[in-house]
Coordinates of N, CA and C and ligand atoms in Angstrom, one line a residue:
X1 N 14.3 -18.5 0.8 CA 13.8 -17.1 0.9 C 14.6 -16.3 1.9
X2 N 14.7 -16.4 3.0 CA 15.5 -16.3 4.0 C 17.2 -15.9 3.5
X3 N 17.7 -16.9 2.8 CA 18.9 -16.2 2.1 C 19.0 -15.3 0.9
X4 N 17.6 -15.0 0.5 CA 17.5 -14.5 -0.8 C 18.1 -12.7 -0.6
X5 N 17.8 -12.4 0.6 CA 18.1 -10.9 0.5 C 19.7 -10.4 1.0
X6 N 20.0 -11.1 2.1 CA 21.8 -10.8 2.1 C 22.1 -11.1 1.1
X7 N 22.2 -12.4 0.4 CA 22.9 -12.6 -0.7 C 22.7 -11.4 -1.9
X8 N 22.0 -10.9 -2.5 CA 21.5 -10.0 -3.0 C 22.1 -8.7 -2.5
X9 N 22.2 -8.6 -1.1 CA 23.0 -7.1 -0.9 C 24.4 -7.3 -0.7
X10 N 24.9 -8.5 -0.6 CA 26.5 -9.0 -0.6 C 26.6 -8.3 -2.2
X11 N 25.8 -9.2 -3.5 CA 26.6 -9.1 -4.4 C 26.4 -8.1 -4.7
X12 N 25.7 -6.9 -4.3 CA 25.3 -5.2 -4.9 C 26.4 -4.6 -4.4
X13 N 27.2 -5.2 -2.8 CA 28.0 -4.5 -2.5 C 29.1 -5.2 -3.0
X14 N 29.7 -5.8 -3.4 CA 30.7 -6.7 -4.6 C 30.6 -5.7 -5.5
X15 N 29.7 -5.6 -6.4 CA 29.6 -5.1 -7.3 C 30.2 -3.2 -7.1
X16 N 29.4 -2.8 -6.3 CA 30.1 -1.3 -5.9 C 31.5 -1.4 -5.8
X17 N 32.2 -2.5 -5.1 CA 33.3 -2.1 -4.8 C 34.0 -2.3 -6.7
X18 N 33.8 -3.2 -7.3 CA 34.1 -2.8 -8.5 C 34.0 -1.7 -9.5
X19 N 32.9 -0.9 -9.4 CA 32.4 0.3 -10.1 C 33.1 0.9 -9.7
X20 N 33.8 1.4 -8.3 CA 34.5 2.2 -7.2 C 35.6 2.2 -8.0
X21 N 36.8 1.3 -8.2 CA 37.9 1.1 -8.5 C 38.2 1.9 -10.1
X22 N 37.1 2.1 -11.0 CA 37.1 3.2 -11.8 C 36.6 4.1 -11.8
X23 N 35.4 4.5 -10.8 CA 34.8 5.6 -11.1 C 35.4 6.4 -9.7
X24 N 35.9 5.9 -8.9 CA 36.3 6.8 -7.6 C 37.6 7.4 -7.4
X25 N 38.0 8.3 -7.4 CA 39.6 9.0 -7.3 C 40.5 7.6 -6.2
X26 N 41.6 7.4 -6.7 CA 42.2 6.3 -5.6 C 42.3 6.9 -4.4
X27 N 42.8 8.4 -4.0 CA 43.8 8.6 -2.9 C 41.9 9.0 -2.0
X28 N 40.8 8.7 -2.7 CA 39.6 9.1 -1.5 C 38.8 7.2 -1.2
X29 N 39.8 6.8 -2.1 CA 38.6 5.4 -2.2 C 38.4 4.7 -1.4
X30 N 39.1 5.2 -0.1 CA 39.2 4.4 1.1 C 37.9 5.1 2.3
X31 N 37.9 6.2 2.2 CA 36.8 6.6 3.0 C 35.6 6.9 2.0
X32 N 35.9 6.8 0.8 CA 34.3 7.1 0.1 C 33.4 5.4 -0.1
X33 N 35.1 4.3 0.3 CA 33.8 3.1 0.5 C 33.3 3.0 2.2
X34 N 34.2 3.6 2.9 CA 33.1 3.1 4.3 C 32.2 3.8 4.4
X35 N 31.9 5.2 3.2 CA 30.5 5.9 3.2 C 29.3 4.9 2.9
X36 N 29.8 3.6 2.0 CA 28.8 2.7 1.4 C 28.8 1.6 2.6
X37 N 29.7 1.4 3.3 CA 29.7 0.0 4.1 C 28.6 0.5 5.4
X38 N 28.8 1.9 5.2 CA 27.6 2.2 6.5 C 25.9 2.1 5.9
X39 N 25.7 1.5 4.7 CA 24.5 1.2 4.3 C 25.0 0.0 3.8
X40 N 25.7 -1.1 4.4 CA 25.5 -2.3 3.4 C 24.6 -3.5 4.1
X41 N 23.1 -2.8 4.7 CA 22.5 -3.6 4.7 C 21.0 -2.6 4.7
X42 N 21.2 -1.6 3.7 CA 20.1 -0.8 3.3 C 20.0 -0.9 1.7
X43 N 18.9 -1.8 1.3 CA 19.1 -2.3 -0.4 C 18.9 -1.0 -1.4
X44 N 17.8 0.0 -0.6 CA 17.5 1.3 -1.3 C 18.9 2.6 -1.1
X45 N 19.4 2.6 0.1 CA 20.8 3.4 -0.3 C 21.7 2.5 -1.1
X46 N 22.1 1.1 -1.4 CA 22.8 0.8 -2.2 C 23.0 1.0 -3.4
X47 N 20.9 0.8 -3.6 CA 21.2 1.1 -5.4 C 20.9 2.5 -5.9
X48 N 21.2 3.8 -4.7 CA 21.8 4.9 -5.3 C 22.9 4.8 -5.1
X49 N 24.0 4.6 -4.5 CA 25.7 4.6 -4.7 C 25.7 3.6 -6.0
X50 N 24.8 2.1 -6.6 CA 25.3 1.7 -7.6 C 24.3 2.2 -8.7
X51 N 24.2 3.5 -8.7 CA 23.4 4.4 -10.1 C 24.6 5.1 -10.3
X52 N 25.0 6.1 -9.1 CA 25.6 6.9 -9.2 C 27.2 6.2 -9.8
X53 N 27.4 5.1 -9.0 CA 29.0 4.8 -9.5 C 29.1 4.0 -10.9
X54 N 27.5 4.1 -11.2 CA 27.5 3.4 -12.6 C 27.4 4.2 -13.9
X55 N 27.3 5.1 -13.7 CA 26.9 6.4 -14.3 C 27.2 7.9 -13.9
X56 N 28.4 8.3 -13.6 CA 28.6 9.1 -13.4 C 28.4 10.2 -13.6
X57 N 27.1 11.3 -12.7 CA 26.5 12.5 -13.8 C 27.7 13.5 -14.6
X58 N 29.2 13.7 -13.9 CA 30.1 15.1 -14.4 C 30.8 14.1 -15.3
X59 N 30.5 12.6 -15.6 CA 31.5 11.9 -16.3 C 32.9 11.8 -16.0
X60 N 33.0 12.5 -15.1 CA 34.3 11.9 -14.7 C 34.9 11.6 -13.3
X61 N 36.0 10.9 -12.7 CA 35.7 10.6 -11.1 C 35.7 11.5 -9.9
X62 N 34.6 10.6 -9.3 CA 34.2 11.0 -8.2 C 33.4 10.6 -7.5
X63 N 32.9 10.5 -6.3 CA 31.8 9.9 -5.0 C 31.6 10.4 -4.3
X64 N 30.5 9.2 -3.5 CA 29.7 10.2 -2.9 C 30.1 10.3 -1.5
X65 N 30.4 11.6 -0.6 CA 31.3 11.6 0.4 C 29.6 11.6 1.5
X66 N 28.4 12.1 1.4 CA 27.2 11.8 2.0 C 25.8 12.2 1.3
X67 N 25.4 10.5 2.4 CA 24.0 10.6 1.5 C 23.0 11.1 2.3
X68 N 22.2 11.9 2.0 CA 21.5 12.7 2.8 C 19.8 12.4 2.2
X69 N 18.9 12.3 3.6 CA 17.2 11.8 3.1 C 16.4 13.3 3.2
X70 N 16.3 13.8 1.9 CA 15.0 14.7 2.0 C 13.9 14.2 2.4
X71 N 13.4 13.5 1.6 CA 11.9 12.8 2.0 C 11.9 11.1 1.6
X72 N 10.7 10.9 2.5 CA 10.7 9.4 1.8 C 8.7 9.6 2.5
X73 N 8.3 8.3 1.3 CA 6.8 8.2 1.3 C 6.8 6.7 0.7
X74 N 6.0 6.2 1.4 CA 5.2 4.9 1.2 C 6.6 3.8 0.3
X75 N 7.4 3.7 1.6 CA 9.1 3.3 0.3 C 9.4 4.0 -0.9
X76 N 9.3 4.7 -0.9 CA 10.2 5.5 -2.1 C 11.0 6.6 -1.5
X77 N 12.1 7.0 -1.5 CA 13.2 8.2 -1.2 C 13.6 8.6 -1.8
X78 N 13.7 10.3 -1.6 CA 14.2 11.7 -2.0 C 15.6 11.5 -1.4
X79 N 16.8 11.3 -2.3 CA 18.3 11.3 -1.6 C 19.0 12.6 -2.4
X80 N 19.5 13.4 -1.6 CA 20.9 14.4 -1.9 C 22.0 13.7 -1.8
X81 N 22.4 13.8 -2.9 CA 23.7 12.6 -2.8 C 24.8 13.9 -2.9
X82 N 25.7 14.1 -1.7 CA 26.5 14.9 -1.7 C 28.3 14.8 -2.6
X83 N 28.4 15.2 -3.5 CA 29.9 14.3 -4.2 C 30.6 15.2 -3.7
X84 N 32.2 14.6 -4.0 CA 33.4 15.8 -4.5 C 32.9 16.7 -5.1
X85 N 32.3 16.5 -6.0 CA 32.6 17.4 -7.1 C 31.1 18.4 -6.8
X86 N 30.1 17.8 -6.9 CA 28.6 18.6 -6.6 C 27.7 17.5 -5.5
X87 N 26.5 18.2 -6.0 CA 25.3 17.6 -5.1 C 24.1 17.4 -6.3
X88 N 23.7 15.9 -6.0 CA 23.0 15.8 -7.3 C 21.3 15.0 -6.0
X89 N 20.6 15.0 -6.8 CA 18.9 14.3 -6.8 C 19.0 12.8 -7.1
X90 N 18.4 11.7 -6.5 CA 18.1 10.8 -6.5 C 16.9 10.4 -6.0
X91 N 15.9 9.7 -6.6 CA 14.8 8.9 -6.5 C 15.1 7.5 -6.3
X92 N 14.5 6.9 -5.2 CA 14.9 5.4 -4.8 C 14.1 4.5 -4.2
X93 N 13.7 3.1 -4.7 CA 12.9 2.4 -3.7 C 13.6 1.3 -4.2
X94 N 13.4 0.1 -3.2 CA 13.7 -1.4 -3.6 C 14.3 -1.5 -4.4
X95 N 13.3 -1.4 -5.7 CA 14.0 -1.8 -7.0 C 15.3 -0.9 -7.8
X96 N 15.0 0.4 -7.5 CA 15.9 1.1 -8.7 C 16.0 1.7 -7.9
X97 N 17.1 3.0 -8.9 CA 17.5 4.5 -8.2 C 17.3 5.4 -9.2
X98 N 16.5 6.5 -9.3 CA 16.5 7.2 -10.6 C 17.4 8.6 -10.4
X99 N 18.5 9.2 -11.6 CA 19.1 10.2 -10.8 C 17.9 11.3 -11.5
X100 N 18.0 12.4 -10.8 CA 17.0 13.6 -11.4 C 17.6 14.8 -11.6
X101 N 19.0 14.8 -11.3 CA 19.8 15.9 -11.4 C 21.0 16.4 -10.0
X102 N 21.3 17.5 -10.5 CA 21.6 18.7 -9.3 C 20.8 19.5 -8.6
X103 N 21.0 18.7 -7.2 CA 20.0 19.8 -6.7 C 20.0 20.8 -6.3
X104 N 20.6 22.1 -7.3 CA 20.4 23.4 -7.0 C 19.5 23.7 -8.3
X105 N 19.2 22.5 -8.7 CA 18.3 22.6 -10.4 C 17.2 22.4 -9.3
X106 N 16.7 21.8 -8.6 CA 15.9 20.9 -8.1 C 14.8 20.0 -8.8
X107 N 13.7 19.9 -8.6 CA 12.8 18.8 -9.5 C 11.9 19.3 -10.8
X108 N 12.2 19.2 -11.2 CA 11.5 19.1 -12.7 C 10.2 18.3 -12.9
X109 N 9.6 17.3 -12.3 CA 8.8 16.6 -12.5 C 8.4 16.6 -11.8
X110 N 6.9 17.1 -11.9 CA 5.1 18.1 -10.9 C 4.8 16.1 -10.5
X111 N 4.8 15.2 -11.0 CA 4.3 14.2 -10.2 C 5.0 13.8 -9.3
X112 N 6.5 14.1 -9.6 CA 7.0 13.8 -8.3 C 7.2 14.3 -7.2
X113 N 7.0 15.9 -7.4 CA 6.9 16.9 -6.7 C 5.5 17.1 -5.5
X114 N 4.9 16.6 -6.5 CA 3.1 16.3 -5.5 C 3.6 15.2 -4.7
X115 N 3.9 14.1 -5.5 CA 4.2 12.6 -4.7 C 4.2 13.2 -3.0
X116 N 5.5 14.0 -3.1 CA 6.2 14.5 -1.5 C 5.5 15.4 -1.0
X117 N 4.6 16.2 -1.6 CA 3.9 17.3 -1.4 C 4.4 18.7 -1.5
X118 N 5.4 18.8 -2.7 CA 5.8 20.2 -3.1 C 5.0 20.4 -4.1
X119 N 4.3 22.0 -3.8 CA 3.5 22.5 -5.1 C 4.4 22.9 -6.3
X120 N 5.4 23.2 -6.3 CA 6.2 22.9 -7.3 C 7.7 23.5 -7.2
X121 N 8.6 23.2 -8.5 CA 10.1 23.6 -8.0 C 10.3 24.3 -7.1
X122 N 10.0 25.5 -7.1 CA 10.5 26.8 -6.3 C 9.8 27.0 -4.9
X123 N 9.2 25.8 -4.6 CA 8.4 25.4 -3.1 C 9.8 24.6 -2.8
X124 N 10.0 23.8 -3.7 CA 10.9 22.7 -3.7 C 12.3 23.1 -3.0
X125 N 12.6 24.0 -3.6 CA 13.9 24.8 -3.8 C 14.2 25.3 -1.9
X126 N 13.2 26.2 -1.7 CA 13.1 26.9 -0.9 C 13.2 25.7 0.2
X127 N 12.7 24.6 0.8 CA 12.7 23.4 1.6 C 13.9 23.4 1.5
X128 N 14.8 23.1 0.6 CA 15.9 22.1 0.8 C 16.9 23.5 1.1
X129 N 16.3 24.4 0.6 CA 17.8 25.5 1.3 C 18.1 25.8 3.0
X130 N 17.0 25.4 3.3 CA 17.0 25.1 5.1 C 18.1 23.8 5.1
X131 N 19.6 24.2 5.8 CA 20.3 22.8 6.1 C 20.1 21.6 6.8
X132 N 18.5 22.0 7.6 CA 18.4 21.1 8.4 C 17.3 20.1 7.4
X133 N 16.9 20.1 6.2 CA 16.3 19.2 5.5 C 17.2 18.6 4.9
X134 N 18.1 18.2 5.6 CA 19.2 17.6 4.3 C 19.9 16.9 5.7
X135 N 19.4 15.9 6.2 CA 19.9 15.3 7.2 C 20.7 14.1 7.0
X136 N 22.1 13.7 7.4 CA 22.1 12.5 6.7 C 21.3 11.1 6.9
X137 N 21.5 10.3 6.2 CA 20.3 9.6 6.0 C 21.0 8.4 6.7
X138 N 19.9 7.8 7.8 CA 20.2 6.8 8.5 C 19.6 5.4 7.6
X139 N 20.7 4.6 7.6 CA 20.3 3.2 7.0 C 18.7 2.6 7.5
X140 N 18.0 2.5 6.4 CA 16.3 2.3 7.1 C 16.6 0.7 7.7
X141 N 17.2 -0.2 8.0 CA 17.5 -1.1 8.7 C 17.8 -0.3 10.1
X142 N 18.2 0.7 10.3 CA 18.2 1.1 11.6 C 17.3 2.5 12.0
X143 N 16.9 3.1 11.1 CA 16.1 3.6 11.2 C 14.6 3.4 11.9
X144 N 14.3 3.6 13.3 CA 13.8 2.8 14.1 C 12.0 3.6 13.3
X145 N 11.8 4.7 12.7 CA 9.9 4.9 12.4 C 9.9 4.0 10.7
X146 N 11.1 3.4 10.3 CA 10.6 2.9 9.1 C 10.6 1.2 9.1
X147 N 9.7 0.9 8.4 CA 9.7 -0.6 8.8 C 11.0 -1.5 8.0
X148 N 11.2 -2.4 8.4 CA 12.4 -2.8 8.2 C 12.6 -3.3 7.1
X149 N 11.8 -4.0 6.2 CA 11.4 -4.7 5.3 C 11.0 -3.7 4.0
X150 N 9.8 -3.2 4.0 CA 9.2 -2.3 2.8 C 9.9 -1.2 2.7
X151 N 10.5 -0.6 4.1 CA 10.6 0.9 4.5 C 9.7 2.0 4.2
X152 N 8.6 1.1 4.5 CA 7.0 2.5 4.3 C 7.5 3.0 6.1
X153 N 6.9 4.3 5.9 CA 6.9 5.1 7.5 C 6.0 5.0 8.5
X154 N 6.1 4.7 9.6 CA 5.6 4.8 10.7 C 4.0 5.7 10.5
X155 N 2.9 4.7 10.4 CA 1.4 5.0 9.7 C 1.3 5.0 8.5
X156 N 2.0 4.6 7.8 CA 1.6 4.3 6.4 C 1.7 3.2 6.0
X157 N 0.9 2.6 4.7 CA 0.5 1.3 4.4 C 1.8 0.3 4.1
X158 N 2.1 -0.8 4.5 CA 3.3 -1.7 4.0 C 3.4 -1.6 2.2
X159 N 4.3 -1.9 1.8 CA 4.1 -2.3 0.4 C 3.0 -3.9 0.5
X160 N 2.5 -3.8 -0.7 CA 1.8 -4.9 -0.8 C 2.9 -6.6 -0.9
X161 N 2.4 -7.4 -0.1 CA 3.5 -8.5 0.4 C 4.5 -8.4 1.2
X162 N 4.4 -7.4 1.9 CA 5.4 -7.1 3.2 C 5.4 -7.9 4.2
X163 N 6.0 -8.9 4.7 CA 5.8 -9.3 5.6 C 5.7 -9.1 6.9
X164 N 6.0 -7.7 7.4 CA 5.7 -7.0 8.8 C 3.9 -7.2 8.6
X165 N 3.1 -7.0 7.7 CA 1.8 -6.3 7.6 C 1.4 -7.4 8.3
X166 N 0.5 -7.0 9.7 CA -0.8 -7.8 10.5 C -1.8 -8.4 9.6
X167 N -2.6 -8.6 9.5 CA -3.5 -9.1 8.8 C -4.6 -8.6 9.8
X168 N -5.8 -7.7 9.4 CA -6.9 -7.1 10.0 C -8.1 -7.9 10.6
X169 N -8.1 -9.6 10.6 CA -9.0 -10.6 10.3 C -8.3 -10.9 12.0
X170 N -7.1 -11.7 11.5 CA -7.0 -12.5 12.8 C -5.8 -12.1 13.4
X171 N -5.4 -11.0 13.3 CA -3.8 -9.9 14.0 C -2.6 -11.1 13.8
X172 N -2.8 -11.6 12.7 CA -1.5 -12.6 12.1 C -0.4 -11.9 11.1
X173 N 0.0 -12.7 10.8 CA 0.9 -11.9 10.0 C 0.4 -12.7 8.5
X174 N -0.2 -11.2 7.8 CA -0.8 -11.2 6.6 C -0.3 -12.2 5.5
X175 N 0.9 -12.4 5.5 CA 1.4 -13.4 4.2 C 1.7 -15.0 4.6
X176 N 1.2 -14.8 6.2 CA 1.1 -16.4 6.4 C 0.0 -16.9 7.1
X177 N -1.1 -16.1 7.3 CA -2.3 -16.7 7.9 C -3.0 -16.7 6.8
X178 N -4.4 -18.2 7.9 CA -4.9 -18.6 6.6 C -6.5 -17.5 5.7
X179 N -6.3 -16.7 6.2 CA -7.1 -15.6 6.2 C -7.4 -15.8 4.8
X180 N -6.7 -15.8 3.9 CA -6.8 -15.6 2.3 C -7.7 -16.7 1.8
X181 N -7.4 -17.7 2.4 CA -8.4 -18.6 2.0 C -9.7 -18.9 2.7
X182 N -9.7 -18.8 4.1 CA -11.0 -18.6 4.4 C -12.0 -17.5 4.4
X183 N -11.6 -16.2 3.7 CA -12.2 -15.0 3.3 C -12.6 -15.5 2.1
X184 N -11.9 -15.9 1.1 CA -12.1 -15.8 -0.2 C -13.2 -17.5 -0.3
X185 N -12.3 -18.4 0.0 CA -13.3 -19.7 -0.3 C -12.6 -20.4 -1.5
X186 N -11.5 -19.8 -1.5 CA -10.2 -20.5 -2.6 C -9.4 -21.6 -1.9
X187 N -8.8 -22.4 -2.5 CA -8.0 -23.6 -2.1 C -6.7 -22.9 -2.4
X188 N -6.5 -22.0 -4.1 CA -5.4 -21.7 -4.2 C -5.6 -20.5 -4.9
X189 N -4.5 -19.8 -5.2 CA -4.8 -18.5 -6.1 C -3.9 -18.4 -7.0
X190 N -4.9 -19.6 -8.3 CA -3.6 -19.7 -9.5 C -3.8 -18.7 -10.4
X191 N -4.7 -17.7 -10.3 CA -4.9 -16.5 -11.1 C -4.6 -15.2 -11.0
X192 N -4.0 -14.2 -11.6 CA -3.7 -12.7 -10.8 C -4.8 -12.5 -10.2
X193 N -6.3 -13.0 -11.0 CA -7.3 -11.9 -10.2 C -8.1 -12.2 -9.3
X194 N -7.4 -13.9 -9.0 CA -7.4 -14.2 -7.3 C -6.9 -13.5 -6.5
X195 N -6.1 -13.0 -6.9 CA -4.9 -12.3 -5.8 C -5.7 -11.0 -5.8
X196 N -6.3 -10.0 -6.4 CA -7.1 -9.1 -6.6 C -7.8 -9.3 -6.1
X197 N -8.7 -10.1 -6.1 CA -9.8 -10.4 -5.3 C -9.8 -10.2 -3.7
X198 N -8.9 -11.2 -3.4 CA -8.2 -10.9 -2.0 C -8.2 -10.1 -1.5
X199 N -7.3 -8.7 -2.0 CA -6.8 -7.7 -2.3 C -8.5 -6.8 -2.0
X200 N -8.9 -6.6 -2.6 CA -10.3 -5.6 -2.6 C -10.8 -6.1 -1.5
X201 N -11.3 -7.3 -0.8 CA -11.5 -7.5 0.6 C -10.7 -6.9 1.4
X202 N -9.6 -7.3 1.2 CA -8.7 -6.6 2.5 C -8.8 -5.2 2.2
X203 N -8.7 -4.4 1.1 CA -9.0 -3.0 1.7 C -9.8 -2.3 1.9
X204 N -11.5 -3.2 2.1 CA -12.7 -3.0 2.6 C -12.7 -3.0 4.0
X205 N -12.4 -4.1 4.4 CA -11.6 -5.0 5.7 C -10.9 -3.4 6.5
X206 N -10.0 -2.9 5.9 CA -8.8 -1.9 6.5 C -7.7 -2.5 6.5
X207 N -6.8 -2.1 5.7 CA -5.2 -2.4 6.3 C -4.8 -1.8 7.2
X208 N -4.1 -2.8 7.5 CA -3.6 -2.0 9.0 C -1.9 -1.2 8.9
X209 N -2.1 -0.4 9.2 CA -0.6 0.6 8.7 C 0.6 0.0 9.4
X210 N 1.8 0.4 9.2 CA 3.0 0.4 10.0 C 2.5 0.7 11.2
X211 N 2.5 0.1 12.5 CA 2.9 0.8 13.7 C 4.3 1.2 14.5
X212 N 4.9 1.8 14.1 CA 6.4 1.7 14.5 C 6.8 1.5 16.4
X213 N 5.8 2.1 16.5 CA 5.3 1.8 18.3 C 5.3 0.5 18.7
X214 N 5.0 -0.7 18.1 CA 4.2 -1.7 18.0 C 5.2 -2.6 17.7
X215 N 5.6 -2.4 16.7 CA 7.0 -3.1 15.7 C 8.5 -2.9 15.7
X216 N 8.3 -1.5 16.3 CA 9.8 -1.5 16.2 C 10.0 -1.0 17.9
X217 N 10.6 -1.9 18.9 CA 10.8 -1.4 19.8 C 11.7 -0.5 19.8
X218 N 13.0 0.0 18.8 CA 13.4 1.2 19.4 C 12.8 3.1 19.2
X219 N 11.8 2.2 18.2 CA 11.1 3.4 18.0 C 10.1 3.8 19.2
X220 N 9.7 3.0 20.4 CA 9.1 3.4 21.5 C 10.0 3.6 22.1
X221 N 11.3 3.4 22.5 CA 11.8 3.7 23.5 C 12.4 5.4 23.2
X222 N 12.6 5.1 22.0 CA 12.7 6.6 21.7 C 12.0 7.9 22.0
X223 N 10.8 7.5 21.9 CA 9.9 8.3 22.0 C 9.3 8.6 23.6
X224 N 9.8 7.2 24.5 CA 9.6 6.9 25.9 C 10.6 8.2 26.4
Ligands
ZN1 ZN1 6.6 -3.2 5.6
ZN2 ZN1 -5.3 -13.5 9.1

């Protein structure tokens, strides 16, 4: 388990540097990859440079010179991916990167526009024309209010199986104390709707949110 996640961001960054070698102009490829090496231990900025270098929105070469964080909620991120050529929309968590356009189009989709709490495009529009919403985006490994693991924000819920998340019973760490079974009265949980079960106690119980105060010391000293 323990090796499961470098290795995983080694080979995404292997992989970029191959996508790079056709999709990126040669005489820039040298500074548009230390744009990537400065997230090569952020899994959610990687797999927008490998959306974007896998799919090229103008079809033809180019990269991304900076990646900039509109918003982010409960792990998921709003990225301005700044290229040569334009500035395009990205949606991102863990798993994927969704592109959603150029953002002088801005968003198109009301659910995802609520998600962040824009009433709609032209709320949308109006935010991101302030230059100061368009900050570049610090690797959430060093980003000291996001947790290191899920990258939910400082007071908001872990993803479910996070292992930062306390456990509200006995202030353990949720995925390895034995809470689950002496709450429930299970030996094991060979069913999903064991795991559900679980699940609906603990959020009777209260989850306990990100403390970034708590968890991430540079996020107190910051604030100190
Ligand atoms: Zn977490
Ligand atoms: Zn516990």
């Amino acid at each position: 388990m323990e090796s499961a996640i470098p290795k995983t961001l080694a080979d995404l960054r292997q992989e970029l540097g191959l996508l790079m070698e056709y999709a990126a102009p040669a005489e820039e490829r040298g500074a548009l990859a230390a744009v990537v090496d400065r997230y090569a231990a952020d899994i959610i900025a990687l797999k927008v440079f490998q959306e974007f270098y896998s799919f090229l929105p103008e079809a033809q070469d180019d990269g991304i010179v900076e990646l900039r964080r509109i918003a982010n909620r409960q792990g998921v991120f709003l990225f301005s991916a700044k290229t040569l050529l334009d500035d395009y929309l990205y949606l991102a968590d863990r798993e994927k990167a969704e592109f959603l356009g150029p953002l002088r189009e801005g968003i198109w989709d009301q659910e995802i526009l609520e998600f962040f709490g824009w009433r709609d495009r032209e709320v949308f529009l109006k935010a991101v024309a302030d230059p100061k919403a368009l900050n570049t985006h610090l690797a959430v490994n060093e980003a000291p209010e996001l947790c290191p693991v899920c990258a939910t924000a400082n007071g908001e819920l872990h993803t479910p199986g996070c292992p930062v998340e306390v456990c509200p019973w006995c202030g353990g760490q949720l995925v390895h104390c034995p809470c689950r079974f002496d709450k429930t009265g299970r030996k094991e949980f060979s069913q999903e709707g064991h795991v559900d079960e679980f699940l609906e106690m603990l959020d009777k119980q209260g989850r306990i949110p990100f403390d970034a105060r708590e968890q991430r010391p540079a996020y107190k000293a910051e604030e100190d």
